[in-house]
Tab-separated table of C-alpha atoms in Angstrom:
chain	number	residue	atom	x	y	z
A	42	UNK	CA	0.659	-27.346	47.713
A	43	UNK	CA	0.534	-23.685	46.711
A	44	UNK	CA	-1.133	-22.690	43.585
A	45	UNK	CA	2.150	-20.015	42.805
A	46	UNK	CA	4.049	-23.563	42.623
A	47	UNK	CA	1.435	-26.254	41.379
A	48	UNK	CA	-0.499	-24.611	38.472
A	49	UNK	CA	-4.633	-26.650	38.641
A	50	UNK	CA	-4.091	-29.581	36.859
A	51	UNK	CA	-5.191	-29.624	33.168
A	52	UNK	CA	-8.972	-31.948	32.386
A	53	UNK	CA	-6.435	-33.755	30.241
A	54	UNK	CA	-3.210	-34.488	32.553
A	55	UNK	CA	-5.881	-35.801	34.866
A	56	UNK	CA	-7.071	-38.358	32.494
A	57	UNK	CA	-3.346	-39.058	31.796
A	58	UNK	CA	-2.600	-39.586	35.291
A	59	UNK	CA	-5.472	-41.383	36.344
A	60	UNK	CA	-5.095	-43.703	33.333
A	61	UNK	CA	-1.131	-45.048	34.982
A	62	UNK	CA	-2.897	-47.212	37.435
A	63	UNK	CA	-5.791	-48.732	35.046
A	64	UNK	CA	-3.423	-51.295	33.291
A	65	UNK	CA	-1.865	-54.508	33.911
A	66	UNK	CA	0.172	-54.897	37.034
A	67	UNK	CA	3.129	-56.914	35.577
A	68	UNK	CA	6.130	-55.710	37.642
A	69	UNK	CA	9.704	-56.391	37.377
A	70	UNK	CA	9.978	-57.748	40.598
A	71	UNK	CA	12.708	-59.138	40.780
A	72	UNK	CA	13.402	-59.244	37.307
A	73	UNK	CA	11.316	-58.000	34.199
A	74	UNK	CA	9.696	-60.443	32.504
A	75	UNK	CA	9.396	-60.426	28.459
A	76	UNK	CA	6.714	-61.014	26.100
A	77	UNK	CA	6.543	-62.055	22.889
A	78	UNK	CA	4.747	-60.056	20.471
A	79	UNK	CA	2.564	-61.773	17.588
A	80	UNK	CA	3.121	-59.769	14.555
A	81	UNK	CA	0.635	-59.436	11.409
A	82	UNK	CA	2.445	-58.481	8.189
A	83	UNK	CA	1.762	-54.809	9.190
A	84	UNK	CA	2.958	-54.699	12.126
A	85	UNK	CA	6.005	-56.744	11.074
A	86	UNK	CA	6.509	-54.109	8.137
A	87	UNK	CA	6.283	-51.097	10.959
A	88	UNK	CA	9.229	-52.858	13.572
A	89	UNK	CA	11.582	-53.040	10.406
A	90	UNK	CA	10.660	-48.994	9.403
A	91	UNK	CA	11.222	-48.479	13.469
A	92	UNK	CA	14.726	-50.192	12.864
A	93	UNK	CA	15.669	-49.109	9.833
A	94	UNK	CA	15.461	-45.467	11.797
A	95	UNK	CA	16.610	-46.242	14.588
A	96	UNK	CA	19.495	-48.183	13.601
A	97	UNK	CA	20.536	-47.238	9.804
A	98	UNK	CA	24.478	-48.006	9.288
A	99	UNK	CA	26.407	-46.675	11.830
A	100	UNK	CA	28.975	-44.011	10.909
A	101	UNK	CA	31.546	-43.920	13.574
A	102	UNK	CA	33.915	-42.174	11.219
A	103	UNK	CA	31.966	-38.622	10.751
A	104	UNK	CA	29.503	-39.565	13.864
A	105	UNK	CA	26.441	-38.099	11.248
A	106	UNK	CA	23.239	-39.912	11.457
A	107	UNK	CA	21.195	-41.872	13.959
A	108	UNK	CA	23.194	-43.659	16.345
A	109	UNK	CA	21.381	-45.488	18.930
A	110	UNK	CA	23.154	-47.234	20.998
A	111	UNK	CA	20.092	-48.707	22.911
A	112	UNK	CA	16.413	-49.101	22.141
A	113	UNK	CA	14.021	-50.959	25.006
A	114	UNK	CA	10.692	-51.109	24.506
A	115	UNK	CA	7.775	-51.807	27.520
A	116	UNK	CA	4.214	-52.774	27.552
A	117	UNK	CA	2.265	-53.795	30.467
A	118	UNK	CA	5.206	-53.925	32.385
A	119	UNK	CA	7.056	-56.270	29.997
A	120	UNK	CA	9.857	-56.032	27.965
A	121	UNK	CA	8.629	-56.587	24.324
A	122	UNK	CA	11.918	-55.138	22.514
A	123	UNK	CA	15.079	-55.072	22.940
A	124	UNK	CA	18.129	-54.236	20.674
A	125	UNK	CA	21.732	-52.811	21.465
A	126	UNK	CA	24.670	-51.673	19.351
A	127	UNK	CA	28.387	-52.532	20.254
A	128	UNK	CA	30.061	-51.593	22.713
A	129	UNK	CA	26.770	-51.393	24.185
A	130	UNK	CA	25.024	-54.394	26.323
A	131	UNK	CA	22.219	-54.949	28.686
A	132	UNK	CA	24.076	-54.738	31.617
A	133	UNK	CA	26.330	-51.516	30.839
A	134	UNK	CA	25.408	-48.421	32.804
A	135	UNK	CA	25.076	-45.474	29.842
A	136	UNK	CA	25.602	-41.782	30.364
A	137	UNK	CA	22.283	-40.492	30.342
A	138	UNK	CA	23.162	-36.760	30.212
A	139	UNK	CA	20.495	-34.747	30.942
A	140	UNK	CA	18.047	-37.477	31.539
A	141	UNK	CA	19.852	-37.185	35.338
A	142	UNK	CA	17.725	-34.437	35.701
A	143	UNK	CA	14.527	-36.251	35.880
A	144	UNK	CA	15.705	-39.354	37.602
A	145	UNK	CA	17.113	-36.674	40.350
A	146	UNK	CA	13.481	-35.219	40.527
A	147	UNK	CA	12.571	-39.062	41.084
A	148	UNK	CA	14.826	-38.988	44.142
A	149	UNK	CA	13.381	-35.400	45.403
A	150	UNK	CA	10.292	-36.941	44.921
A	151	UNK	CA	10.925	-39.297	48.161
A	152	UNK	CA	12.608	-36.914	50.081
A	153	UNK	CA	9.099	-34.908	49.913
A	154	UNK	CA	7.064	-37.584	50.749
A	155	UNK	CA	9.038	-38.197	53.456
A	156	UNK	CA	8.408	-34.208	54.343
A	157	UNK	CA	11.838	-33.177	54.158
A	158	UNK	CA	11.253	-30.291	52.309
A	159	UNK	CA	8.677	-27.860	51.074
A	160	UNK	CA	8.129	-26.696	47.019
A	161	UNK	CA	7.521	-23.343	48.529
A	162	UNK	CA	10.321	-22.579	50.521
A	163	UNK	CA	13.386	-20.873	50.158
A	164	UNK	CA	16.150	-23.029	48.456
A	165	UNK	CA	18.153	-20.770	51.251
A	166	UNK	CA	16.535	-22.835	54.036
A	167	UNK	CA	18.655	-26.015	52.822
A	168	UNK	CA	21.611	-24.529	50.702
A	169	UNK	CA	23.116	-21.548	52.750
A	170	UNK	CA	24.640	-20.457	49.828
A	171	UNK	CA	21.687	-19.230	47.989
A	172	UNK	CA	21.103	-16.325	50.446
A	173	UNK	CA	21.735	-14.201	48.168
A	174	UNK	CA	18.801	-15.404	46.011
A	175	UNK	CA	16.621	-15.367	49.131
A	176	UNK	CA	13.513	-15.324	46.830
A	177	UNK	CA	14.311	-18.401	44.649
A	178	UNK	CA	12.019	-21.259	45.661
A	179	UNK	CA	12.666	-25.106	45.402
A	180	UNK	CA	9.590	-24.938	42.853
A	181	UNK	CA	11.293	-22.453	41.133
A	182	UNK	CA	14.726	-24.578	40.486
A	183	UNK	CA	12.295	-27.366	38.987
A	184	UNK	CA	10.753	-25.732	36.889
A	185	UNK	CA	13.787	-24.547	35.472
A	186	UNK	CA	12.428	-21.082	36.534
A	187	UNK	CA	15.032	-19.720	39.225
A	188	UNK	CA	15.546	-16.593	36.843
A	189	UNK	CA	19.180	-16.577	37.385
A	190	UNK	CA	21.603	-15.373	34.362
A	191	UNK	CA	22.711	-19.069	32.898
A	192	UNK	CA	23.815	-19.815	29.239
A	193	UNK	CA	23.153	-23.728	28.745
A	194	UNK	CA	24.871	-23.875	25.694
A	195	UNK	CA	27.336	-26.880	24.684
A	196	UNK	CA	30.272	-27.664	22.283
A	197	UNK	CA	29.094	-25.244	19.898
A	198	UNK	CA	29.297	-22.164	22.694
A	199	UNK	CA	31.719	-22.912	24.695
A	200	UNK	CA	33.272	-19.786	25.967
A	201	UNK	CA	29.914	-18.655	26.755
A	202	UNK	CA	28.780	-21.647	28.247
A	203	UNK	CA	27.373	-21.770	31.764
A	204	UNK	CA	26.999	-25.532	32.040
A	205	UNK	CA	30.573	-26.411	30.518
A	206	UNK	CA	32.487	-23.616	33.178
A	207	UNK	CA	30.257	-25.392	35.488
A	208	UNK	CA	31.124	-29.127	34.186
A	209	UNK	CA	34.958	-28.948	33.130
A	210	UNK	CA	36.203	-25.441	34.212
A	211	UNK	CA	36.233	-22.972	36.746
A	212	UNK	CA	32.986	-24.229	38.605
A	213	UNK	CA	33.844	-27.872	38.640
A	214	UNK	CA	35.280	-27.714	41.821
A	215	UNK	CA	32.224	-26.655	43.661
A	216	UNK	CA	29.575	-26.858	41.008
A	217	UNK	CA	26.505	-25.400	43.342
A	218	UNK	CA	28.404	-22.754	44.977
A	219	UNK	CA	29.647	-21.517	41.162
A	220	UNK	CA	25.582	-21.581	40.394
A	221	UNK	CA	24.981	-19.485	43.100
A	222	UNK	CA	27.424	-17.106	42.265
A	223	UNK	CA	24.983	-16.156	39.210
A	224	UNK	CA	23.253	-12.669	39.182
A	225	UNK	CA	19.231	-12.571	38.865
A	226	UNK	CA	18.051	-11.150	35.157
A	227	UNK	CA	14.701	-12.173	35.982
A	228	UNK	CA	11.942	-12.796	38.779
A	229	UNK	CA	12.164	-16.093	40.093
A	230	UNK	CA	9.120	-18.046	38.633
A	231	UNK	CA	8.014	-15.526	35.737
A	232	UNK	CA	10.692	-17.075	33.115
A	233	UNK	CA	11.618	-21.077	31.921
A	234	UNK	CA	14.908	-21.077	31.126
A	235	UNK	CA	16.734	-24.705	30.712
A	236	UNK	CA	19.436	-25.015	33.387
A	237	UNK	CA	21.935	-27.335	34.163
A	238	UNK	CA	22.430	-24.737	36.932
A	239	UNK	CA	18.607	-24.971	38.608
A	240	UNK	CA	19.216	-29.003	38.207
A	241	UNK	CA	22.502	-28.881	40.106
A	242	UNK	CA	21.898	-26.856	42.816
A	243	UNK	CA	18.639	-29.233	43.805
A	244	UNK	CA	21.088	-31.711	44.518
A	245	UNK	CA	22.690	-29.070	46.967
A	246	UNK	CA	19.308	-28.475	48.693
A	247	UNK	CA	19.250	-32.205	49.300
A	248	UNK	CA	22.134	-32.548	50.494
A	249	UNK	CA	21.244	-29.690	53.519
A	250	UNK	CA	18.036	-32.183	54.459
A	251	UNK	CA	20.357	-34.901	55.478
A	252	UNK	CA	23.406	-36.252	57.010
A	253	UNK	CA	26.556	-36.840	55.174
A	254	UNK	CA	26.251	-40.217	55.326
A	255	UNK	CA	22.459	-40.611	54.680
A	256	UNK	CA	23.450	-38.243	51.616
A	257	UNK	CA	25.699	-40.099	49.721
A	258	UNK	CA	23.646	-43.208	49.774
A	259	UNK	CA	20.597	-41.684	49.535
A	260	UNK	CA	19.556	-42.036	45.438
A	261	UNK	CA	20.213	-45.855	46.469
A	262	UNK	CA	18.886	-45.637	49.680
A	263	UNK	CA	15.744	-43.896	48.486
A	264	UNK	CA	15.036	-44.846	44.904
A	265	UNK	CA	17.022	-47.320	43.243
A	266	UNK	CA	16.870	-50.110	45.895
A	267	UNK	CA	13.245	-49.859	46.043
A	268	UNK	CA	13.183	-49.969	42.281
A	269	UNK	CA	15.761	-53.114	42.125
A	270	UNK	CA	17.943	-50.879	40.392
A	271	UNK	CA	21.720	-52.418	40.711
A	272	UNK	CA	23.581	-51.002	37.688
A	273	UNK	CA	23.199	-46.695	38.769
A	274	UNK	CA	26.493	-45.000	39.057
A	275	UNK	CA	26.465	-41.165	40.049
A	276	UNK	CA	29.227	-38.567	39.593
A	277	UNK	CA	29.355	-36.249	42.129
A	278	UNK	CA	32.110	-33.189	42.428
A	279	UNK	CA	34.793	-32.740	44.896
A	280	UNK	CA	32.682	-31.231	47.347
A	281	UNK	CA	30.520	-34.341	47.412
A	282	UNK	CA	27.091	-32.803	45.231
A	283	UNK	CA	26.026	-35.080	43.165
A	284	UNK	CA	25.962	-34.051	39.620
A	285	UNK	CA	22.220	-33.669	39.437
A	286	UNK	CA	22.014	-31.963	36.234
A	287	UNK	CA	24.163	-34.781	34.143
A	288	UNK	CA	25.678	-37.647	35.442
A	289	UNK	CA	23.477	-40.563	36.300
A	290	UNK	CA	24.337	-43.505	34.397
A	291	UNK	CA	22.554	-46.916	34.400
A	292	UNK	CA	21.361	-49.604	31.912
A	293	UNK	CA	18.529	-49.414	29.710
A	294	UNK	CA	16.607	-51.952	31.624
A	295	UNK	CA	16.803	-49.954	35.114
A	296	UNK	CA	16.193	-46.397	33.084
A	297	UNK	CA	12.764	-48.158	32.548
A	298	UNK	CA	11.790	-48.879	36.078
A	299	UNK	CA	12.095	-45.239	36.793
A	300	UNK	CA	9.928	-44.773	33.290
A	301	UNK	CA	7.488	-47.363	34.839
A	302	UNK	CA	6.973	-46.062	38.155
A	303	UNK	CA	5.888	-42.781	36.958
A	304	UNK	CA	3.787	-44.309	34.187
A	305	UNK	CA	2.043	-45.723	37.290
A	306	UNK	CA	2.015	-42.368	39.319
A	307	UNK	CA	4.661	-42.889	41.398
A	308	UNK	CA	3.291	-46.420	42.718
A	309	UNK	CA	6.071	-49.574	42.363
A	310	UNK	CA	4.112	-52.649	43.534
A	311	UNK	CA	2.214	-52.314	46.750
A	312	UNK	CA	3.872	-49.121	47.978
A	313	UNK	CA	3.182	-45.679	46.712
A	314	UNK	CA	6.990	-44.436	46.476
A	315	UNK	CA	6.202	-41.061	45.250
A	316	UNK	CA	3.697	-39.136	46.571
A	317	UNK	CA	0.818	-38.545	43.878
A	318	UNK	CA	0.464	-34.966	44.316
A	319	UNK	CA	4.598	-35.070	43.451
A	320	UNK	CA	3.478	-36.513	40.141
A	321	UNK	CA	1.152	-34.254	39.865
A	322	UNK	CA	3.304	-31.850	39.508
A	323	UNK	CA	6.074	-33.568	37.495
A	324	UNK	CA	3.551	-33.735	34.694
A	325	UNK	CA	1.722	-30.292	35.215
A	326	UNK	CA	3.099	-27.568	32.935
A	327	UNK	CA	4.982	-24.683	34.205
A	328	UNK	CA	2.579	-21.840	34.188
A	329	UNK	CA	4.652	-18.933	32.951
A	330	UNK	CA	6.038	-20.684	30.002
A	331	UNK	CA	5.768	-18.792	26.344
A	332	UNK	CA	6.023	-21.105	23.662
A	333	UNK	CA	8.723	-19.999	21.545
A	334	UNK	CA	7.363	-19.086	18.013
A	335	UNK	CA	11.148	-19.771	16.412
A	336	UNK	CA	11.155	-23.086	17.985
A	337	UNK	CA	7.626	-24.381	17.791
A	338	UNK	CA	8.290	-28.488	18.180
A	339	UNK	CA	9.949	-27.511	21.881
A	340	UNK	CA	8.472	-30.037	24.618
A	341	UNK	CA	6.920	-28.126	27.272
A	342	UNK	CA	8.355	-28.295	30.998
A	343	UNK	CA	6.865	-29.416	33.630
A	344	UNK	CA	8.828	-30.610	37.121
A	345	UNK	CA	12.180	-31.640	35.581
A	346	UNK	CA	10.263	-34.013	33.119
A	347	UNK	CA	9.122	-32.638	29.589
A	348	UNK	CA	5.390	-32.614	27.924
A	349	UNK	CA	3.649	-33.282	25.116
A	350	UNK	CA	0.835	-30.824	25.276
A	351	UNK	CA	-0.734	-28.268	23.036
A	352	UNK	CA	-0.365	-25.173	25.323
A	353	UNK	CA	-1.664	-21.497	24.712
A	354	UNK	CA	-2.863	-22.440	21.157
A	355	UNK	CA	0.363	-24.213	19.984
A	356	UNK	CA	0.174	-27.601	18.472
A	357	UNK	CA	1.797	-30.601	20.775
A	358	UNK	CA	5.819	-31.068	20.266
A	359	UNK	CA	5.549	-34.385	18.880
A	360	UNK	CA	1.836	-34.500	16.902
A	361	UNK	CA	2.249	-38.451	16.285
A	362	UNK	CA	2.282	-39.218	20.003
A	363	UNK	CA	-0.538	-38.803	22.280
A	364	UNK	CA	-1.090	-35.551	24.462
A	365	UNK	CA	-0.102	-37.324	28.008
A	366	UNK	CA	3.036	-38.986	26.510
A	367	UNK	CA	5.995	-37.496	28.563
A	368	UNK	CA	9.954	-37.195	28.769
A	369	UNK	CA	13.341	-37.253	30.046
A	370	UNK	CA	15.895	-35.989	27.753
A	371	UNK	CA	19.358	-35.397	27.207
A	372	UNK	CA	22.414	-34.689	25.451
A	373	UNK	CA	22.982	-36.738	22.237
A	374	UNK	CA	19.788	-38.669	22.189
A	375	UNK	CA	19.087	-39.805	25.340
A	376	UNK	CA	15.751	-40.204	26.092
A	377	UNK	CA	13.163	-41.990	28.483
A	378	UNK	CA	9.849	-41.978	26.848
A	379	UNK	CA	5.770	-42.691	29.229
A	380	UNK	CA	3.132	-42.964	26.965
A	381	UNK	CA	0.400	-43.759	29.959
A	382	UNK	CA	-2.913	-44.159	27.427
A	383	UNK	CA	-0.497	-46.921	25.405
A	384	UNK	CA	0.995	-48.364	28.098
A	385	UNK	CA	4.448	-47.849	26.784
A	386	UNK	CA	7.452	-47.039	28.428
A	387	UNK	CA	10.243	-46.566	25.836
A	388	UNK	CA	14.631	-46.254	26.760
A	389	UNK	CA	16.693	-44.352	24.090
A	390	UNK	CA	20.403	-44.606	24.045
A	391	UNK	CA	22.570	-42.910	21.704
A	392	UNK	CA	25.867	-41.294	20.380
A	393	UNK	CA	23.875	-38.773	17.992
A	394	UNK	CA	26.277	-35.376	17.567
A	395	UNK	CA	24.380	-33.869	14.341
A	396	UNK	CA	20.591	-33.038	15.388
A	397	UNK	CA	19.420	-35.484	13.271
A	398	UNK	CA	17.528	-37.578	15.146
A	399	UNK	CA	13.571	-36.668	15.687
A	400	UNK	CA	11.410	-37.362	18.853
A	401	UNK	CA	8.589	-37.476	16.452
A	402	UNK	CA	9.453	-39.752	14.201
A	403	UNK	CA	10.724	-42.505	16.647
A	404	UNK	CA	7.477	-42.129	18.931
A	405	UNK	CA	5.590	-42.384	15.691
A	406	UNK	CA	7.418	-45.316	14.371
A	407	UNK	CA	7.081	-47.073	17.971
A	408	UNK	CA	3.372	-46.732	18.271
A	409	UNK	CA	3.196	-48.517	14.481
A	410	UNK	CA	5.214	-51.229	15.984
A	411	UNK	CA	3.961	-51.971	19.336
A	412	UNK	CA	0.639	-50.361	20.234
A	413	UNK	CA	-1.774	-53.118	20.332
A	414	UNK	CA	-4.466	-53.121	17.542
A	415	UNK	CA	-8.192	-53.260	19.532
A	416	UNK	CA	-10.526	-55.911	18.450
């Protein structure tokens, strides 16, 4: 794997990774199984301060506050907590936004073991398109680094908005070709910039490694049978892409499989599903990135997943959660959390619309709750 695209691993992400395969092998296989947690005073005092956060009284009215619509909590590969908010159940399949992005690197992440493409070549080589970007790498697109002009902004920008055109406007008909209409304003690989865009046109690239009809089963095909994932439902637009960048949706309980199988580097059972050196570089930080002094509590990229690591003298996004804890995000709340050292895999719905809500505090609020107190 080239060094331009795969930064050396940090002393510290390989004591992260090497640390998913040293636990318990429970596996939800078929089904998880659940655990019941003994609870001193303490601890019972910490899961009501976790709930009290996470699920104060629900304004539906205003839509201020937290609003979770989901909270799942693993250990060891069991489901220890569990608690929903109407209309919400177990079995419904929730937007997860952006989180798409990193279940979509999930899905690359077969298609490369299986040698179908290359983090160094030209995204050209799979999506025609691109040609005009002839320099733009498939490493470059997940590390949100393609250097192509993109505004990701949302509601609250939405004339300027790369990602809504792209969503609801004049891109929606052809999302990847409207991405590829983008000028460069930067070297591809020398700047992060968050993009829906990068996120979308993977999907594109996929879809030029396989046949129409292996493509459109493929996330199935490739991840979520494997996984015994039966709830996923993905958007794609009317030229057949799926929506890479947004819209995945799937229940709580199969969000965490995903979380578990790169807690355990990419290994589900007996079979090692993702390549290690893929997770590798999931969880290795993108090399050029600047931490940005006006928005210090950023998580850092990595492969389409997001870190908590104290980079270039910065202190880590979320301070209450260990260094190798890592993310999927999105819009309004979502959020898959891996804390590897803890053993925790944690799924975050929500319906939160005023930036309330803090990774932080929830992570730190979590570990009070459910990290296991050594003798």
């Amino acid at each position: 794997m080239p060094a331009s695209i795969l930064p050396k691993l940090s002393f510290a992400l390989l004591l992260a990774t090497a640390s998913m395969t040293a636990h318990a092998e429970n596996w939800p296989i078929p089904d998880w199984s659940t655990q019941a947690i003994s609870q001193s005073a303490a601890q019972a005092s910490a899961l009501a301060a976790l709930e009290g956060y996470a699920f104060p009284q629900r304004d539906d009215q205003t839509r201020k506050g937290v609003r979770t619509d989901a909270l799942l909590v693993v250990r060891d590969g069991q489901v220890i907590y569990e608690r929903y908010a109407s209309p919400t159940k177990v079995s419904t399949p929730h937007l997860t936004w952006s989180v798409s992005k990193s279940i979509f690197a999930a899905v690359l992440g077969v298609a490369y073991g299986q040698g179908r493409f290359k983090l160094d070549a030209p995204v050209a080589d799979y999506y025609p398109a691109m040609a005009a970007h002839p320099e733009i790498k498939m490493g470059h697109l997940l590390n949100w680094a393609s250097g192509l002009d993109w505004q990701e902004d949302y509601e609250y920008a939405p004339l300027k908005s790369s990602v809504v055109a792209m969503l609801y406007t004049r891109g929606r008909s052809d999302m990847a070709a409207f991405i590829a209409e983008h000028p460069a304003d930067a070297e591809p690989g020398q700047r992060f910039r968050y993009s829906s865009g990068d996120s979308t046109v993977l999907a594109a690239a996929l879809q030029g490694m396989l046949s129409p009809d292996e493509y459109k089963n493929y996330p199935w095909t490739a991840l979520f049978e494997p996984l015994g994932i039966d709830s996923a439902v993905w958007e794609t637009d009317p030229k057949g892409t799926f929506v890479a960048s947004s819209y995945a949706y799937m229940s709580a309980r199969d969000l965490a499989r995903v979380g578990l199988l790169m807690q355990r580097g990419g290994r589900w059972g007996e079979r090692q599903l993702l390549p290690k050196a893929w997770v590798d570089f999931n969880l290795t930080p993108f090399a050029n990135y600047q931490v940005n002094a006006e928005q210090p509590n950023d998580s850092i990229p990595g492969g389409q997943w997001w870190l908590n690591l104290a980079l270039n003298g910065a202190a880590k996004p979320w301070p209450d959660a260990p260094q190798d804890t890592f993310a999927a995000l999105g819009h309004w709340g979502q959020s898959l959390y891996v804390i590897p050292s803890e053993d925790l895999v944690i799924v975050r719905y929500a319906d939160d619309r005023d930036g309330s809500y803090r990774h932080n505090q929830l992570l730190k609020l979590a570990q009070a709750a459910f990290v296991e107190v050594q003798p």
